[in-house]
Amino acid sequence: MAGSQLKRLKASLKDQGIIGPQKSKKQKRQNAQDAKASNEKRIQRHEALASIREQFNPFQFKTNARGPKFEVTTNKPVSSREAMGISGRPGLTKAKGEERRRETILVEMQRRNKVGGLIDRRFGEDDPNMSLEDKMIERYTREQQRSHKKHSAFDLEDDEEMGGLTHMGKPLFDNDDAPKYLKDDFEEDVGSGDESEGSQTDRRALKRQRLEGALEAVGEQEEGQPERKKTKKEIYEEIIAKSKLHKELRQEAKEEDNELRAEIDEAMRDLRPLLFDRIKPPAKSDKPTLVIAGKDQATLDREYDIQVKRMASDKRAAPTDKMKTEEEKAAEEANRLKKLEEDRLKRMRGEKVSDDEQESDDENKQGGDDDFDAMDVEDADEFGLGQGIAGKAKKYRPTATELGFDDEDDFLIDDDLVASGSELEFDSDDEGEESDEDEESGSDSGSGEEDSDDDEFTKGLLTESEAKQGIFRLPTNNTKGSDENGVPYTFPCPQNHDELLEIFKSIDVKQLPVATQRIRALYHPKLASDNKERLGNFAQALVRHVNYLGNQYQPTWAAALEGLTRHIHSLAKSFPIEVAKGYRSIIQEMEQSRPLALTVGDLITLTGAGTTFPTSDHFHQVVTPAMIVIARYLGQKIPQSLSDYATGTFLAILALQYQQFSKRYVPEVMNFTLNTLCALAPSARAFTPNTIGFFPIHDPPAGTRLPTSLPADASAARKLAFSDCLPSNQPSLELKLSLFTTTLSLLTSASTLWSQTSSFTETFSPALPILSSIPKSLSPAIQSLQQHLTRLLQISRLSRRPLELHHHRPLAIRTYIPKFEDSFDPNKHYDPDRERAELAKLKKEHKRERKGALRELRKDNAFMARENLRVKKEKDAAYEKKYKRLVAEIQGTEGQAANAYEREKALRKKKR
Amino acid sequence: MAAATKEPSSASAGKRKRQENGDKSKKRRKSGGDEGVDLKAQLKQLEAEILESRKHYNNIATLLELAQKNDEDRPTAIAASETLCRVFVRLLAMGCLVERREASEKDATVTKWLRERLADFREVLLRMFNNEKLALPALLLAMSLLKVEAQHLDGRDQAAFPRYFFTQVIYFIIQSPVEQLREEFTEKFIDEFDDIRFYTFAAISEFLKDPSADLDETVRAIIFNLLLNIDHVPSSNKDLDTFYIEPPTTKKRHPVRSLSQHKSQAQDAWLALMQLGLSKDQRKKILSVMSNSIAPWFTNPELLMDFLTDCYNAGGSISLLALSGVFYLIQERNLDYPEFYTKLYSLLDADMLHSKHRSRFLRLLDTFLGSSHLPAVMVASFIKKLARLALNAPPSAIVAIVPWFYNLFKKHPLTTFMMHRVPRTEEEKQKIEEGGVEDVFLAWERDPMETRAIESCLWEVVQLQGHWHPNVATIAKIISEQFTKQAYNVEDFLDHSYGSLFEAEMGKEIKKPPVVEFMIPKRVFTKVTEEEEKQGLKDSLVAGLWDFGTA
């Protein structure tokens, strides 16, 4: 750029139109008239001057000498300032600092060593002790208090005037003076308000400056050149106008929609046949009504509604299922069973059954739970993992409904019940078999019957009356009519055990399965919405009832209890949680109130739980607690009478049955059985502990031992029954013998079951010396068991191999992948040690703050010095002035006097 | 008078017990009726008269008489003794009972007479200890009298502990049939005040050494319980700072202020008791608290050595319990026990894992086998023997010992051959293929160095990996997984039982529907019919072995 600074200044002034050729008088007058234009012009002029001033002051901006530090490419327009790499405005900050000091330090300085005066108690104003935040909060609360009743004070859509702050009804917001409301703090305090007027205006100026600064950026982006700054009012108006515009647009769109709707309504008559093509075309009568639509509006509306509803409930077209052939169905069934079996095996191994994606999510959650569950080993933090994950993370349980054989099995049980109840031997399937060797063949043969009866069952479900007929037809076909048995057709659905007792009071136990079946049919979940809950409660009550009945067991009830148990099983398919809760509550009672004195009812309940739930699972919510109860009795009960031995024997059998499939080892069974043998052994030769095996031997109660030889009239051993489990029976020889033989066969089953275990020898060899000490004449089974055991022991010895448990792949040494920062910044600290990083950050911050504070203090000092100097200078100047004045005065007087003297002298001379 | 008060006393018999523990003044108010008021007024008058003038000192005798009626008229007895207590407290405070040399003969007579009455009153109070209803208030009265006596009886400034009276109190407490009295005494006095504890020990050992005392079983049991209840041994002289009767400060080292004096008193008492012989239960009790609350009382714990060694050799659960005491001596007093580990090994018997002292024993076992300098052969014997025992153990025991095995394997790598033993030569391999292997472990060998356990394998733990309890099975599996963990914290696995395992199972609410057996069995209780049998249906095990009856 050519020319001197002065020339450039003149050129730019001319550019902005601030100076120019002289205007004619006419033009001037015109300008003066146009007040508004002049006002605008004045502002414009002001701005232009400011920008020129900025431009020409090289110290206005702090720029980077080498230009911007980084080359930046953006899609935003780059302002000139940014392009220059301005990093600060020293002039402005200095001015601000000065201003602030003048507000605070200066005031303090002036007030120093002064007593009394007025204190301005209006909140926040001129109170340097109050932080800005506090002031804001205070103001905000006041404002809230004032406007809390108005819920839409800031609703821009609301056409009403904004209910801002007012003073005597006049709004506080003037045209351009937004923060005037600050004055409103003390309304009556006018006098003191004046005092602070100066600082307030300053503040206002500051505030405006800030606001404008913010707006400036926007302006620059939009037009690239500084535009006239908008006042606050203008901004708000703009916002309001915009929102009104949007409102209008929405309104328009809505209207358009309405029009379209009306159009479609018009065309409805033509569309209808297209929509309801399956329904016959609208009757003729429709036309006249439509023609005279005005007259018959009500009927028209109704019809329309009906049709809309019909349309909504119309099924979407779907391809119909292909009819499957018998073979396909059989194959499907076989596949299903196979899959179920695989699932069972997985659960047994403690793996998770995962065929459902959704479940895997649950699985994760479950993992968390299990960590918690594993608390029983209490080593939650360290063992919880091993335990929780490996041990129990497999608890996905498909519900019956999920597996989709809900109905079928309902039907199956009904079929079976009818069969057993009526003695009509259906050529039924093998479904009921628990041991699964010939699983597939059974299901194959069974699947044939299912569909033939399927219809019957579903038909029975259609309506309640039909259900009655459909289901009761078969029982009434029986030789024993249900009426004769006094079983009513309808029952209320019992919701708890007390109700159930009340309802079943009059019914013979043997008829309970029939009654149960009727209740289940009457309250089938498909018949009413709340039946599901009712049946769930009923199932729970039924579980308890079986326990209750078991406590008064009669040998003739076996079939009935079996029926009930199977009913519970079938109900469990639909209500697994309820039934499980029922069982668990009973098991809990056993554990808490009678862990070592289980009743017959408990035995039956435990048996039922074992058939209803898969006992082979690694973990099961019902089976595991049940197993604990069994094991506790076997392990901790010291038998006091033969009945205790009988109960224990039953539980041992049950434990074996539980483990029939998974072949898990139950130490308690071995302890109990061997103990029983020791107790029954006729020779009093004490089986002292630590001579035979490592199981604890309890001294048997008196009179338990068998005689060395049987008397001639001794009755043969029989099977044990529940009556043997009841106390108060005398130790009869028959019972002892039965116990003995049952224990022997129990031992046989156990040895067969666990023949593959790795420590078979150690587990079963203690049995041999016990057996050999018992006379063979007592039971022929002794000999065979001995042979059996010897053979198995031999096999086990031959098949035993040294353990090689640790053929693991060697563990690799752990390596750490170097950590790369994608966006590395050398100025940033990447300290992996969190605490250290935090500390460094704090230190840095502290340093910065310290420097800042020092700088501030220094500046404060300078300010104070400057102020003092200024004051001093003022004082000095005043003194000088006064001095000069006095001197001048004196000199004047002196001069006058001298003059007078001269004059006098001259006069006297003249006289002389 | 006695007859008059009898009626309300029987009427409020039910209330009495409660009242006796409560405030006595309230009691008097409550007993109500004219008689009660009369009695109260009478007592008050007597008291006032005594304090008023020496002339009325004979009232003391009247009061004593009233107080002695403890059998027929309890409220009167209590009220009278309270009054008497107050009277004596006042008299003592006034110094009327102090024998002064310069006193006149008449005064001396009065003082002597008063002292005799005081002795009578003590006697009355002590005798009340035998009465179930009166014992507790009497104890409180006796103890407050004791305190006042200590301060004023001698007429000196310094309080002196009235040992004779206190010994009497202890004698009577020991011989009293009222169990509550002893509890109260232990709780309110022995546990609270260091000097009371000190003199109690002294009194007890005196009593036990007293040849005239009647030391039958019940008295011994009472003393035993009393001593057993005195726990929290002070740790230094500074702890001895609460006194019922402040000991004289003039004497620098009063025995009450010295910890070693306390300890030797306690030691004397215990030794005296032990010399009398203990029942089996008492021994067990002593052993179970030995290292925590008895041995610390002893200044010479070596004195316990014989007792502990005898117990340790006794076998059974006493051995298990004695182990901790023996350990205490080994640790604190450097006791050298010959063949300690052989003895320890012999404790691993069939009942050990079923014993209720199991976790206690395992804890100690963990300590004893904690050293990595023990011979691997011996450690292997311990592991193998415990594994053998685990085959017949409850789940809670298995849970505890398997992680411990893991730690031992980590510490003694030589023993890991028990888990992993690969045949080295072809011939060996072939031999195993043909004939299998025999377990060479000698289960009945007593010496842990000779059992050949280290040549054996842990088949037992492998079998337990198929334990019925899911968690036990999972824990047993840690043996065959990679040994990545440093060690398990055995403490976390120790305290379990069937109950706690069950609670852990039941603690979880059912959230997911449990799996239900997909096939409904045809037969549950009833037998399979012949026709069904033809189709391959078989009885379940239960139905086969059990007679459920027939339909």
mmCIF file of C-alpha atoms in Angstrom, chain B residues 119-357:
data_model
loop_
_atom_site.group_PDB
_atom_site.id
_atom_site.type_symbol
_atom_site.label_atom_id
_atom_site.label_comp_id
_atom_site.label_asym_id
_atom_site.label_seq_id
_atom_site.Cartn_x
_atom_site.Cartn_y
_atom_site.Cartn_z
ATOM 1 C CA ALA B 119 -21.310 -58.153 110.773
ATOM 2 C CA ASP B 120 -24.777 -59.483 111.444
ATOM 3 C CA PHE B 121 -26.162 -57.440 108.631
ATOM 4 C CA ARG B 122 -23.527 -58.785 106.247
ATOM 5 C CA GLU B 123 -24.442 -62.255 107.306
ATOM 6 C CA VAL B 124 -28.101 -61.544 106.607
ATOM 7 C CA LEU B 125 -27.308 -60.141 103.190
ATOM 8 C CA LEU B 126 -25.110 -63.049 102.254
ATOM 9 C CA ARG B 127 -27.707 -65.499 103.309
ATOM 10 C CA MET B 128 -30.165 -63.752 101.019
ATOM 11 C CA PHE B 129 -27.986 -64.886 98.108
ATOM 12 C CA ASN B 130 -29.481 -68.309 98.445
ATOM 13 C CA ASN B 131 -32.966 -67.035 97.922
ATOM 14 C CA GLU B 132 -33.885 -66.822 94.311
ATOM 15 C CA LYS B 133 -36.033 -63.742 94.678
ATOM 16 C CA LEU B 134 -33.806 -61.825 97.026
ATOM 17 C CA ALA B 135 -30.421 -62.599 95.572
ATOM 18 C CA LEU B 136 -30.127 -59.775 93.079
ATOM 19 C CA PRO B 137 -31.099 -56.857 95.349
ATOM 20 C CA ALA B 138 -29.004 -58.383 98.096
ATOM 21 C CA LEU B 139 -26.016 -58.498 95.780
ATOM 22 C CA LEU B 140 -26.386 -54.846 94.915
ATOM 23 C CA LEU B 141 -26.748 -53.929 98.563
ATOM 24 C CA ALA B 142 -23.763 -56.010 99.543
ATOM 25 C CA MET B 143 -21.609 -54.449 96.867
ATOM 26 C CA SER B 144 -22.595 -50.908 97.813
ATOM 27 C CA LEU B 145 -21.955 -51.719 101.458
ATOM 28 C CA LEU B 146 -18.591 -53.073 100.390
ATOM 29 C CA LYS B 147 -17.724 -49.844 98.741
ATOM 30 C CA VAL B 148 -18.672 -47.713 101.714
ATOM 31 C CA GLU B 149 -16.916 -50.035 104.104
ATOM 32 C CA ALA B 150 -13.769 -49.807 102.082
ATOM 33 C CA GLN B 151 -13.793 -46.089 102.405
ATOM 34 C CA HIS B 152 -14.809 -45.546 105.986
ATOM 35 C CA LEU B 153 -14.403 -48.599 108.117
ATOM 36 C CA ASP B 154 -10.780 -47.983 108.942
ATOM 37 C CA GLY B 155 -11.212 -44.333 109.477
ATOM 38 C CA ARG B 156 -8.198 -43.721 107.323
ATOM 39 C CA ASP B 157 -8.196 -41.523 104.244
ATOM 40 C CA GLN B 158 -7.223 -44.269 101.884
ATOM 41 C CA ALA B 159 -9.719 -46.891 100.927
ATOM 42 C CA ALA B 160 -8.693 -50.441 101.677
ATOM 43 C CA PHE B 161 -10.319 -53.288 99.885
ATOM 44 C CA PRO B 162 -12.276 -55.303 102.458
ATOM 45 C CA ARG B 163 -10.928 -58.649 101.332
ATOM 46 C CA TYR B 164 -12.557 -60.708 103.990
ATOM 47 C CA PHE B 165 -16.036 -59.463 103.237
ATOM 48 C CA PHE B 166 -15.438 -59.779 99.493
ATOM 49 C CA THR B 167 -14.183 -63.340 99.852
ATOM 50 C CA GLN B 168 -17.318 -64.115 101.782
ATOM 51 C CA VAL B 169 -19.372 -62.583 99.005
ATOM 52 C CA ILE B 170 -17.629 -64.755 96.415
ATOM 53 C CA TYR B 171 -18.066 -67.875 98.520
ATOM 54 C CA PHE B 172 -21.726 -67.250 98.806
ATOM 55 C CA ILE B 173 -22.066 -66.409 95.150
ATOM 56 C CA ILE B 174 -20.399 -69.676 94.238
ATOM 57 C CA GLN B 175 -22.543 -71.674 96.560
ATOM 58 C CA SER B 176 -25.762 -69.953 95.712
ATOM 59 C CA PRO B 177 -28.204 -71.941 93.639
ATOM 60 C CA VAL B 178 -29.240 -68.792 91.767
ATOM 61 C CA GLU B 179 -27.655 -68.809 88.329
ATOM 62 C CA GLN B 180 -28.912 -65.307 87.604
ATOM 63 C CA LEU B 181 -26.919 -63.960 90.503
ATOM 64 C CA ARG B 182 -23.658 -65.102 88.953
ATOM 65 C CA GLU B 183 -24.576 -63.710 85.577
ATOM 66 C CA GLU B 184 -25.387 -60.401 87.163
ATOM 67 C CA PHE B 185 -22.182 -60.385 89.129
ATOM 68 C CA THR B 186 -20.082 -61.228 86.062
ATOM 69 C CA GLU B 187 -21.772 -58.677 83.926
ATOM 70 C CA LYS B 188 -22.015 -55.768 86.315
ATOM 71 C CA PHE B 189 -18.878 -56.178 88.398
ATOM 72 C CA ILE B 190 -16.285 -58.573 87.023
ATOM 73 C CA ASP B 191 -16.459 -57.319 83.473
ATOM 74 C CA GLU B 192 -16.624 -53.732 84.541
ATOM 75 C CA PHE B 193 -14.029 -53.381 87.254
ATOM 76 C CA ASP B 194 -10.481 -54.566 87.145
ATOM 77 C CA ASP B 195 -10.030 -54.767 90.881
ATOM 78 C CA ILE B 196 -13.162 -56.848 91.340
ATOM 79 C CA ARG B 197 -11.816 -59.259 88.751
ATOM 80 C CA PHE B 198 -8.503 -59.372 90.534
ATOM 81 C CA TYR B 199 -9.990 -60.146 93.909
ATOM 82 C CA THR B 200 -12.444 -62.592 92.384
ATOM 83 C CA PHE B 201 -9.576 -64.627 90.997
ATOM 84 C CA ALA B 202 -7.903 -64.472 94.347
ATOM 85 C CA ALA B 203 -11.050 -65.497 96.177
ATOM 86 C CA ILE B 204 -11.701 -68.360 93.812
ATOM 87 C CA SER B 205 -8.239 -69.816 94.104
ATOM 88 C CA GLU B 206 -8.499 -69.436 97.853
ATOM 89 C CA PHE B 207 -11.815 -71.210 97.784
ATOM 90 C CA LEU B 208 -10.462 -74.012 95.630
ATOM 91 C CA LYS B 209 -7.513 -74.523 97.921
ATOM 92 C CA ASP B 210 -9.640 -74.363 101.025
ATOM 93 C CA PRO B 211 -9.639 -77.913 102.351
ATOM 94 C CA SER B 212 -12.841 -77.325 104.273
ATOM 95 C CA ALA B 213 -14.793 -76.206 101.230
ATOM 96 C CA ASP B 214 -17.242 -78.603 99.761
ATOM 97 C CA LEU B 215 -16.091 -79.097 96.171
ATOM 98 C CA ASP B 216 -18.643 -81.330 94.610
ATOM 99 C CA GLU B 217 -19.418 -81.535 90.898
ATOM 100 C CA THR B 218 -21.937 -78.714 90.803
ATOM 101 C CA VAL B 219 -19.699 -76.279 92.630
ATOM 102 C CA ARG B 220 -16.867 -77.138 90.302
ATOM 103 C CA ALA B 221 -19.068 -76.598 87.291
ATOM 104 C CA ILE B 222 -20.153 -73.258 88.703
ATOM 105 C CA ILE B 223 -16.576 -72.139 89.275
ATOM 106 C CA PHE B 224 -15.675 -73.391 85.825
ATOM 107 C CA ASN B 225 -18.403 -71.352 84.194
ATOM 108 C CA LEU B 226 -17.572 -68.336 86.259
ATOM 109 C CA LEU B 227 -13.947 -68.461 85.187
ATOM 110 C CA LEU B 228 -14.887 -69.190 81.619
ATOM 111 C CA ASN B 229 -17.009 -66.083 81.493
ATOM 112 C CA ILE B 230 -14.128 -63.863 82.488
ATOM 113 C CA ASP B 231 -12.671 -63.025 79.152
ATOM 114 C CA HIS B 232 -10.966 -60.072 77.545
ATOM 115 C CA VAL B 233 -7.537 -60.215 79.002
ATOM 116 C CA PRO B 234 -6.074 -56.756 79.508
ATOM 117 C CA SER B 235 -3.030 -56.235 77.375
ATOM 118 C CA SER B 236 -0.968 -53.839 79.467
ATOM 119 C CA ASN B 237 -0.853 -52.091 82.819
ATOM 120 C CA LYS B 238 -2.472 -49.091 81.263
ATOM 121 C CA ASP B 239 -5.614 -51.030 80.547
ATOM 122 C CA LEU B 240 -6.145 -51.522 84.249
ATOM 123 C CA ASP B 241 -7.862 -48.283 84.969
ATOM 124 C CA THR B 242 -11.405 -48.941 86.069
ATOM 125 C CA PHE B 243 -11.688 -49.692 89.725
ATOM 126 C CA TYR B 244 -14.668 -50.243 91.905
ATOM 127 C CA ILE B 245 -12.728 -49.121 94.896
ATOM 128 C CA GLU B 246 -9.904 -46.836 94.020
ATOM 129 C CA PRO B 247 -6.710 -48.467 95.319
ATOM 130 C CA PRO B 248 -4.374 -46.337 97.381
ATOM 131 C CA THR B 249 -2.203 -44.181 95.256
ATOM 132 C CA THR B 250 0.439 -43.771 97.863
ATOM 133 C CA LYS B 251 1.865 -47.177 97.309
ATOM 134 C CA LYS B 252 3.504 -47.053 93.971
ATOM 135 C CA ARG B 253 2.907 -50.590 92.886
ATOM 136 C CA HIS B 254 -0.285 -51.845 94.280
ATOM 137 C CA PRO B 255 -0.910 -55.382 92.981
ATOM 138 C CA VAL B 256 -4.251 -54.287 91.558
ATOM 139 C CA ARG B 257 -2.415 -52.028 89.172
ATOM 140 C CA SER B 258 -0.063 -54.653 87.889
ATOM 141 C CA LEU B 259 -0.916 -56.845 84.945
ATOM 142 C CA SER B 260 1.398 -59.610 85.965
ATOM 143 C CA GLN B 261 -0.255 -59.773 89.377
ATOM 144 C CA HIS B 262 -3.620 -60.058 87.660
ATOM 145 C CA LYS B 263 -2.332 -62.803 85.467
ATOM 146 C CA SER B 264 -0.793 -64.773 88.233
ATOM 147 C CA GLN B 265 -4.024 -64.603 90.192
ATOM 148 C CA ALA B 266 -5.926 -65.874 87.168
ATOM 149 C CA GLN B 267 -3.354 -68.549 86.545
ATOM 150 C CA ASP B 268 -3.609 -69.712 90.139
ATOM 151 C CA ALA B 269 -7.365 -69.914 89.895
ATOM 152 C CA TRP B 270 -7.267 -71.902 86.648
ATOM 153 C CA LEU B 271 -4.560 -74.244 87.803
ATOM 154 C CA ALA B 272 -6.372 -74.873 91.043
ATOM 155 C CA LEU B 273 -9.468 -75.740 89.078
ATOM 156 C CA MET B 274 -7.624 -77.968 86.625
ATOM 157 C CA GLN B 275 -5.948 -79.860 89.421
ATOM 158 C CA LEU B 276 -9.341 -80.875 90.661
ATOM 159 C CA GLY B 277 -9.965 -82.756 87.431
ATOM 160 C CA LEU B 278 -12.449 -81.870 84.730
ATOM 161 C CA SER B 279 -15.230 -83.663 82.986
ATOM 162 C CA LYS B 280 -14.962 -84.389 79.271
ATOM 163 C CA ASP B 281 -17.341 -81.630 78.322
ATOM 164 C CA GLN B 282 -15.487 -79.154 80.462
ATOM 165 C CA ARG B 283 -12.229 -80.172 78.867
ATOM 166 C CA LYS B 284 -13.716 -79.600 75.456
ATOM 167 C CA LYS B 285 -14.953 -76.225 76.517
ATOM 168 C CA ILE B 286 -11.607 -75.263 77.940
ATOM 169 C CA LEU B 287 -9.806 -76.456 74.850
ATOM 170 C CA SER B 288 -12.070 -74.581 72.526
ATOM 171 C CA VAL B 289 -11.319 -71.267 74.217
ATOM 172 C CA MET B 290 -7.805 -72.168 75.282
ATOM 173 C CA SER B 291 -5.748 -70.134 72.904
ATOM 174 C CA ASN B 292 -8.054 -67.149 72.937
ATOM 175 C CA SER B 293 -9.116 -66.589 76.490
ATOM 176 C CA ILE B 294 -7.273 -68.914 78.850
ATOM 177 C CA ALA B 295 -3.694 -69.158 77.740
ATOM 178 C CA PRO B 296 -3.296 -65.362 77.626
ATOM 179 C CA TRP B 297 -4.070 -65.282 81.354
ATOM 180 C CA PHE B 298 -1.101 -67.456 82.058
ATOM 181 C CA THR B 299 2.198 -65.925 82.914
ATOM 182 C CA ASN B 300 3.766 -69.330 82.415
ATOM 183 C CA PRO B 301 1.791 -71.055 79.687
ATOM 184 C CA GLU B 302 4.234 -73.931 79.925
ATOM 185 C CA LEU B 303 2.192 -75.043 82.896
ATOM 186 C CA LEU B 304 -0.525 -75.934 80.425
ATOM 187 C CA MET B 305 1.782 -78.187 78.453
ATOM 188 C CA ASP B 306 1.003 -81.395 80.243
ATOM 189 C CA PHE B 307 -2.690 -80.789 80.145
ATOM 190 C CA LEU B 308 -2.626 -80.049 76.434
ATOM 191 C CA THR B 309 -0.389 -82.945 75.549
ATOM 192 C CA ASP B 310 -2.629 -85.305 77.443
ATOM 193 C CA CYS B 311 -5.667 -83.949 75.628
ATOM 194 C CA TYR B 312 -3.911 -84.109 72.295
ATOM 195 C CA ASN B 313 -3.073 -87.732 72.809
ATOM 196 C CA ALA B 314 -6.574 -88.583 73.930
ATOM 197 C CA GLY B 315 -7.859 -88.955 70.367
ATOM 198 C CA GLY B 316 -11.183 -88.010 68.854
ATOM 199 C CA SER B 317 -12.578 -84.534 68.977
ATOM 200 C CA ILE B 318 -10.537 -83.666 72.079
ATOM 201 C CA SER B 319 -7.426 -84.107 69.985
ATOM 202 C CA LEU B 320 -8.779 -81.800 67.328
ATOM 203 C CA LEU B 321 -9.511 -79.189 69.947
ATOM 204 C CA ALA B 322 -6.236 -79.572 71.752
ATOM 205 C CA LEU B 323 -4.414 -78.950 68.526
ATOM 206 C CA SER B 324 -4.980 -75.214 68.686
ATOM 207 C CA GLY B 325 -3.646 -75.080 72.239
ATOM 208 C CA VAL B 326 -0.607 -77.093 71.249
ATOM 209 C CA PHE B 327 -0.120 -74.754 68.353
ATOM 210 C CA TYR B 328 -0.312 -71.811 70.695
ATOM 211 C CA LEU B 329 2.477 -73.283 72.779
ATOM 212 C CA ILE B 330 4.556 -74.131 69.733
ATOM 213 C CA GLN B 331 4.132 -70.644 68.466
ATOM 214 C CA GLU B 332 4.506 -68.680 71.673
ATOM 215 C CA ARG B 333 6.692 -70.887 73.802
ATOM 216 C CA ASN B 334 8.635 -72.834 71.235
ATOM 217 C CA LEU B 335 7.268 -76.152 72.407
ATOM 218 C CA ASP B 336 8.944 -79.064 70.728
ATOM 219 C CA TYR B 337 6.497 -81.826 70.041
ATOM 220 C CA PRO B 338 8.063 -85.065 68.887
ATOM 221 C CA GLU B 339 6.568 -86.612 65.752
ATOM 222 C CA PHE B 340 4.147 -83.794 65.473
ATOM 223 C CA TYR B 341 3.244 -84.456 61.869
ATOM 224 C CA THR B 342 2.762 -88.172 62.415
ATOM 225 C CA LYS B 343 0.346 -87.325 65.144
ATOM 226 C CA LEU B 344 -1.313 -84.763 62.930
ATOM 227 C CA TYR B 345 -1.635 -87.310 60.159
ATOM 228 C CA SER B 346 -3.273 -89.739 62.519
ATOM 229 C CA LEU B 347 -5.985 -87.180 63.181
ATOM 230 C CA LEU B 348 -7.201 -87.603 59.626
ATOM 231 C CA ASP B 349 -9.734 -90.303 60.309
ATOM 232 C CA ALA B 350 -13.182 -91.166 59.082
ATOM 233 C CA ASP B 351 -14.946 -88.780 61.418
ATOM 234 C CA MET B 352 -12.711 -85.817 60.851
ATOM 235 C CA LEU B 353 -14.506 -84.346 57.854
ATOM 236 C CA HIS B 354 -17.863 -84.922 59.537
ATOM 237 C CA SER B 355 -16.826 -83.325 62.788
ATOM 238 C CA LYS B 356 -18.186 -79.948 63.740
ATOM 239 C CA HIS B 357 -14.651 -78.840 64.515
#
